[in-house]
PDB file of C-alpha atoms and ligand atoms in Angstrom:
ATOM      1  CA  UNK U  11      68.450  33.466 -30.157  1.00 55.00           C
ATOM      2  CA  UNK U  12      69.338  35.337 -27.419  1.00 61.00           C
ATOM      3  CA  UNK U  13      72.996  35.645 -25.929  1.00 91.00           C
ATOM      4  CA  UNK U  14      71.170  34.519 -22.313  1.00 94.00           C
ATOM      5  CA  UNK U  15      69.577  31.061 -22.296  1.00 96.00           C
ATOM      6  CA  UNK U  16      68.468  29.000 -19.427  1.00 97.00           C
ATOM      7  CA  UNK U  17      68.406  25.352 -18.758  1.00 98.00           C
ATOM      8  CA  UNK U  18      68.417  22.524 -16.252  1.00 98.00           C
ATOM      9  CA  UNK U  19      68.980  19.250 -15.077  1.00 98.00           C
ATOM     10  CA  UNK U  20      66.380  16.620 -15.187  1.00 98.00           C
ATOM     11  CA  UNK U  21      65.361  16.703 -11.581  1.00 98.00           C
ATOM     12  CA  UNK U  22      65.776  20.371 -12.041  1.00 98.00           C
ATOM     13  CA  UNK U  23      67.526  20.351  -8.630  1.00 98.00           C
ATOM     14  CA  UNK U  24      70.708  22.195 -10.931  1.00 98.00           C
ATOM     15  CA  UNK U  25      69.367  25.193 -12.761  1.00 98.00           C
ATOM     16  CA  UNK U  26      71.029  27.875 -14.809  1.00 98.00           C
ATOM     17  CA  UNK U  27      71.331  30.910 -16.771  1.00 97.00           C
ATOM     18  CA  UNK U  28      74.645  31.353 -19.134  1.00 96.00           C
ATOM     19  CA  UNK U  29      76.017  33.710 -21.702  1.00 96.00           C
ATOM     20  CA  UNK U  30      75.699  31.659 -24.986  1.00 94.00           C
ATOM     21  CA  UNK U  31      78.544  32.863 -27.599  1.00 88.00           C
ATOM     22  CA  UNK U  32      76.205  31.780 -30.522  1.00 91.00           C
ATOM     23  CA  UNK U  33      73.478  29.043 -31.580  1.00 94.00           C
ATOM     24  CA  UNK U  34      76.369  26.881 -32.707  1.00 96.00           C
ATOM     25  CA  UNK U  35      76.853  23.262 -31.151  1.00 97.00           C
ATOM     26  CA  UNK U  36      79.423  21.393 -31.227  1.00 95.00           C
ATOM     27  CA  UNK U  37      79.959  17.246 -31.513  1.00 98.00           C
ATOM     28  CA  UNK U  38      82.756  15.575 -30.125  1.00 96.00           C
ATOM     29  CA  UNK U  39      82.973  12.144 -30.688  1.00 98.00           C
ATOM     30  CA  UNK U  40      85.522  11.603 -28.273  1.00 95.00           C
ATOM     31  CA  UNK U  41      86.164   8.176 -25.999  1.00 95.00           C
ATOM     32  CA  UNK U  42      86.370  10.410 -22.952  1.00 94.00           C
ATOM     33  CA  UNK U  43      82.504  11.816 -24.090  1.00 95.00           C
ATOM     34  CA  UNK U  44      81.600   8.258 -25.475  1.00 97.00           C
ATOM     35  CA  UNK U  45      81.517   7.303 -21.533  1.00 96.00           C
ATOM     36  CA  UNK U  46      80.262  10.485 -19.977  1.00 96.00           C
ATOM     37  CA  UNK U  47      77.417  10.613 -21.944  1.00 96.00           C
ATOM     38  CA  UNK U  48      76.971   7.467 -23.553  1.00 96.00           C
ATOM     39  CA  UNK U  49      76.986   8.484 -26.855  1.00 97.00           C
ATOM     40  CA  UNK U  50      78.772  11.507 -28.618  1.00 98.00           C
ATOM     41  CA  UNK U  51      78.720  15.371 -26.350  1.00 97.00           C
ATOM     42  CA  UNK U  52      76.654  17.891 -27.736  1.00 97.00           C
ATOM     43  CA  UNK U  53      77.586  21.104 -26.499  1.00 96.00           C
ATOM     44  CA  UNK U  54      77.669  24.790 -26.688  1.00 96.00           C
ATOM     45  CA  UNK U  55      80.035  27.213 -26.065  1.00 94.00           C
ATOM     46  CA  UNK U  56      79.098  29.701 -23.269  1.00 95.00           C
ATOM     47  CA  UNK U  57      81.037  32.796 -20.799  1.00 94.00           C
ATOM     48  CA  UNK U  58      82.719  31.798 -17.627  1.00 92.00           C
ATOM     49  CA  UNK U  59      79.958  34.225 -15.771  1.00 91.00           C
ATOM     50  CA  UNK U  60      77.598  31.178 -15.460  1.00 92.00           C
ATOM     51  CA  UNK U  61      74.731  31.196 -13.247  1.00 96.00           C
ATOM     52  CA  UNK U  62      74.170  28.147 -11.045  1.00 97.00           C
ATOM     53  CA  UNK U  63      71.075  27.685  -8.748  1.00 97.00           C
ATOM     54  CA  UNK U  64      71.204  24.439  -6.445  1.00 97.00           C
ATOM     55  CA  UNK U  65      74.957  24.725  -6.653  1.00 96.00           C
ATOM     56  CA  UNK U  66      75.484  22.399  -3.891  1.00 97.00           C
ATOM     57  CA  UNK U  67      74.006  19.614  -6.111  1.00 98.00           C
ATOM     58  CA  UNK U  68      76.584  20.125  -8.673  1.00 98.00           C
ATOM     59  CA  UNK U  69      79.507  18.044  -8.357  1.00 98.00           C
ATOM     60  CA  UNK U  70      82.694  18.292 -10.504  1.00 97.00           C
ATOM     61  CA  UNK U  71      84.740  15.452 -11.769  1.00 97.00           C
ATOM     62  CA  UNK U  72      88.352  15.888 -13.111  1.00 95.00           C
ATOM     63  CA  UNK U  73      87.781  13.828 -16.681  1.00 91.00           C
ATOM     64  CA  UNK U  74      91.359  14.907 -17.849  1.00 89.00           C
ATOM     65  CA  UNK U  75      94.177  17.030 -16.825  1.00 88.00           C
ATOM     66  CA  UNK U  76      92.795  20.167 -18.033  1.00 85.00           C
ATOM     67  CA  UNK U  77      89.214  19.450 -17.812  1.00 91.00           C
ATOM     68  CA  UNK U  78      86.156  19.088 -15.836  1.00 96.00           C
ATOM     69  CA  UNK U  79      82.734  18.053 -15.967  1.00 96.00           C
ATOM     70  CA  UNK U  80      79.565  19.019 -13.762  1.00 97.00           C
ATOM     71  CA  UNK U  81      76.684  16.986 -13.264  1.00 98.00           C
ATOM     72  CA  UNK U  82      73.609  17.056 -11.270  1.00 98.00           C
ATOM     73  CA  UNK U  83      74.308  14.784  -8.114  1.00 98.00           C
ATOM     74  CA  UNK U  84      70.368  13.502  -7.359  1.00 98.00           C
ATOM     75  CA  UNK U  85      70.007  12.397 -11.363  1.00 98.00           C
ATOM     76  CA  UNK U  86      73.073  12.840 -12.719  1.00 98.00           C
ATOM     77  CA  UNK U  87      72.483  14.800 -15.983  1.00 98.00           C
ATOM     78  CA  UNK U  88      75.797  16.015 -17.445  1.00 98.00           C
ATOM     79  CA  UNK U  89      75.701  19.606 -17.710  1.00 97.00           C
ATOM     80  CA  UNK U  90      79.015  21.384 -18.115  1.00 97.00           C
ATOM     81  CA  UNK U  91      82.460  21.078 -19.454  1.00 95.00           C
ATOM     82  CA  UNK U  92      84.697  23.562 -18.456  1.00 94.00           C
ATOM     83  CA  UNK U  93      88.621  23.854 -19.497  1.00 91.00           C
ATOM     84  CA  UNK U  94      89.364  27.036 -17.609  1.00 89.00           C
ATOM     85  CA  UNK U  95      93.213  27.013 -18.846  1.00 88.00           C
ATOM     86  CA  UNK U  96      92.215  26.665 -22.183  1.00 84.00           C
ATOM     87  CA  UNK U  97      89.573  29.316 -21.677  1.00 88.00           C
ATOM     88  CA  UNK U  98      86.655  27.127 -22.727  1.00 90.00           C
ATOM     89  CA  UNK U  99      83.261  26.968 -20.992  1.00 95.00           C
ATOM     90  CA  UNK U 100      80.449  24.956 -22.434  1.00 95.00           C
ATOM     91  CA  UNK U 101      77.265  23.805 -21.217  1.00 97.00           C
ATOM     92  CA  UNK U 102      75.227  20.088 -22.900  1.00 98.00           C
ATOM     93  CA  UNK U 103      73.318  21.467 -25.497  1.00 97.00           C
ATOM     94  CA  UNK U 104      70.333  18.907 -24.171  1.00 97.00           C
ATOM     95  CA  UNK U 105      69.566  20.576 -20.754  1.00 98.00           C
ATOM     96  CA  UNK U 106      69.224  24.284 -22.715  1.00 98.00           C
ATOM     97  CA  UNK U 107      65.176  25.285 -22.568  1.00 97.00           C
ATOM     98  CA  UNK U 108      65.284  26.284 -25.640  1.00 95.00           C
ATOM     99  CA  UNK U 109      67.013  24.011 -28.107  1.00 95.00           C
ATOM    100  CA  UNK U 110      64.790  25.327 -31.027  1.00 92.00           C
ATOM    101  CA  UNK U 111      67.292  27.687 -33.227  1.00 92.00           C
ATOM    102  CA  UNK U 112      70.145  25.608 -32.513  1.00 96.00           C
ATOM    103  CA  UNK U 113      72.882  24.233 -35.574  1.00 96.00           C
ATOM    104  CA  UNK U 114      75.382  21.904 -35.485  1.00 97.00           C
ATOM    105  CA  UNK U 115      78.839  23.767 -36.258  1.00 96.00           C
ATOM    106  CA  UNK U 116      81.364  21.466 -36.382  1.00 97.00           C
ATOM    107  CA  UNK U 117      82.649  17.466 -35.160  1.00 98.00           C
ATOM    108  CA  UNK U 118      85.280  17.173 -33.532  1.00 97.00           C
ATOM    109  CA  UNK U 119      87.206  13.745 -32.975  1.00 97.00           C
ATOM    110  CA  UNK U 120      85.852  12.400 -35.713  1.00 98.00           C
ATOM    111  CA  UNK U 121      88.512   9.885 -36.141  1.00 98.00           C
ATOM    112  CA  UNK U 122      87.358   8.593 -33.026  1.00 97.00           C
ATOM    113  CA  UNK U 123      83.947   8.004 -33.813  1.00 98.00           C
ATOM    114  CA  UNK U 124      82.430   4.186 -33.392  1.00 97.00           C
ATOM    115  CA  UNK U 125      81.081   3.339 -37.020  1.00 97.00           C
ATOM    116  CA  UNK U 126      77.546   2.222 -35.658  1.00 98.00           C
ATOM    117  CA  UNK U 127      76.135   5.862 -35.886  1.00 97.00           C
ATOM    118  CA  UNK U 128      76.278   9.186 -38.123  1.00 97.00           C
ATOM    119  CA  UNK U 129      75.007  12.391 -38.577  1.00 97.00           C
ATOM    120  CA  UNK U 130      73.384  13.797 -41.756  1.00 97.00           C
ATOM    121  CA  UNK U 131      74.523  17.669 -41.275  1.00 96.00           C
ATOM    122  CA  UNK U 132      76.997  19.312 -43.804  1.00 97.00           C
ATOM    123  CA  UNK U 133      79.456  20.475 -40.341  1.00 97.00           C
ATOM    124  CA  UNK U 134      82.964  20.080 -40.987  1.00 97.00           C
ATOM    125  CA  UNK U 135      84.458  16.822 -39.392  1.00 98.00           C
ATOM    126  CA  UNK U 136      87.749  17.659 -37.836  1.00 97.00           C
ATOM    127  CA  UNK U 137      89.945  14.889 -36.495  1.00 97.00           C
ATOM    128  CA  UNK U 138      91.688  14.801 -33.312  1.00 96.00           C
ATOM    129  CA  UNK U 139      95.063  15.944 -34.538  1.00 95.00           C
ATOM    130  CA  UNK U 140      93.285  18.414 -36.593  1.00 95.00           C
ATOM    131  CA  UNK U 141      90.853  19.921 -33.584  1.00 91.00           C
ATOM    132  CA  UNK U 142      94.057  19.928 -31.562  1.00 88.00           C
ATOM    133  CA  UNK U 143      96.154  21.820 -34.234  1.00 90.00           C
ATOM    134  CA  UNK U 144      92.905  24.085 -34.975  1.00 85.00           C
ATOM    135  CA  UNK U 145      92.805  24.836 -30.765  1.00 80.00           C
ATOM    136  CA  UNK U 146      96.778  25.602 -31.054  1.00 78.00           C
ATOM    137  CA  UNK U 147      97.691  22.185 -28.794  1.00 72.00           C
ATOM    138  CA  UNK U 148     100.041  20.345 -30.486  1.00 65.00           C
TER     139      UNK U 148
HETATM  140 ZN1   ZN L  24      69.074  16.781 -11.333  1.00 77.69          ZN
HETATM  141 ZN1   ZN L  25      84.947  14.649 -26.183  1.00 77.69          ZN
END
């Protein structure tokens, strides 16, 4: 997998091209993802140098104190998370082109998981106190 990869929105009206770090995607299971995506966030982590065409239908919303998500504002795919003090970028793993050599690396907020789903992968399941203690928060 290549470290560029491309992707879009449904309408396509937000396209982009980002800096992948890896082919490793993350799950959180998170009540503040529960809502913005109506189920759990897959995402990957990416550079800051992202590429956004059709910026102006990107619109940001301020989901917690430290971070922000962008969606597409004609169909309203989610695609970004960005926590720019914590020096994390990430884009929905869902809107990538090319999804094909993709893994699942770890869950995060697991703890907070509703009980009707699961997945089958071997990822570690972290918690939220210990994603928070693994990010150096608490
Ligand atoms: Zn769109
Ligand atoms: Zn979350």
């Amino acid at each position: 997998m290549s470290n560029k990869q491309t992707g879009s929105c449904l309408c396509k009206s937000v396209q982009y091209e980002v800096t992948v770090e890896s082919n490793k995607v993350h799950v959180c299971h998170c009540g503040i993802c529960q809502k913005w995506h109506g189920g759990p966030a897959l995402a990957i982590s990416c550079k800051p140098d992202w590429n956004i065409d059709g910026e102006s239908n990107l619109t940001w919303y301020k989901s917690s104190e430290h971070g922000q998500r962008g969606f597409c504002s004609k169909c309203g795919t989610n695609l970004f998370f960005k926590a720019p003090t914590a020096g994390y970028y990430g884009v929905t793993a869902g809107t990538l082109d090319n999804q094909k050599d993709l893994e699942i690396e770890t869950h995060i907020f697991i703890d907070k998981k509703p009980s009707y789903y699961d997945f089958t992968d071997k990822a570690p399941r972290l918690t939220e106190h210990e994603f928070l203690e693994h990010i150096g928060a608490t």
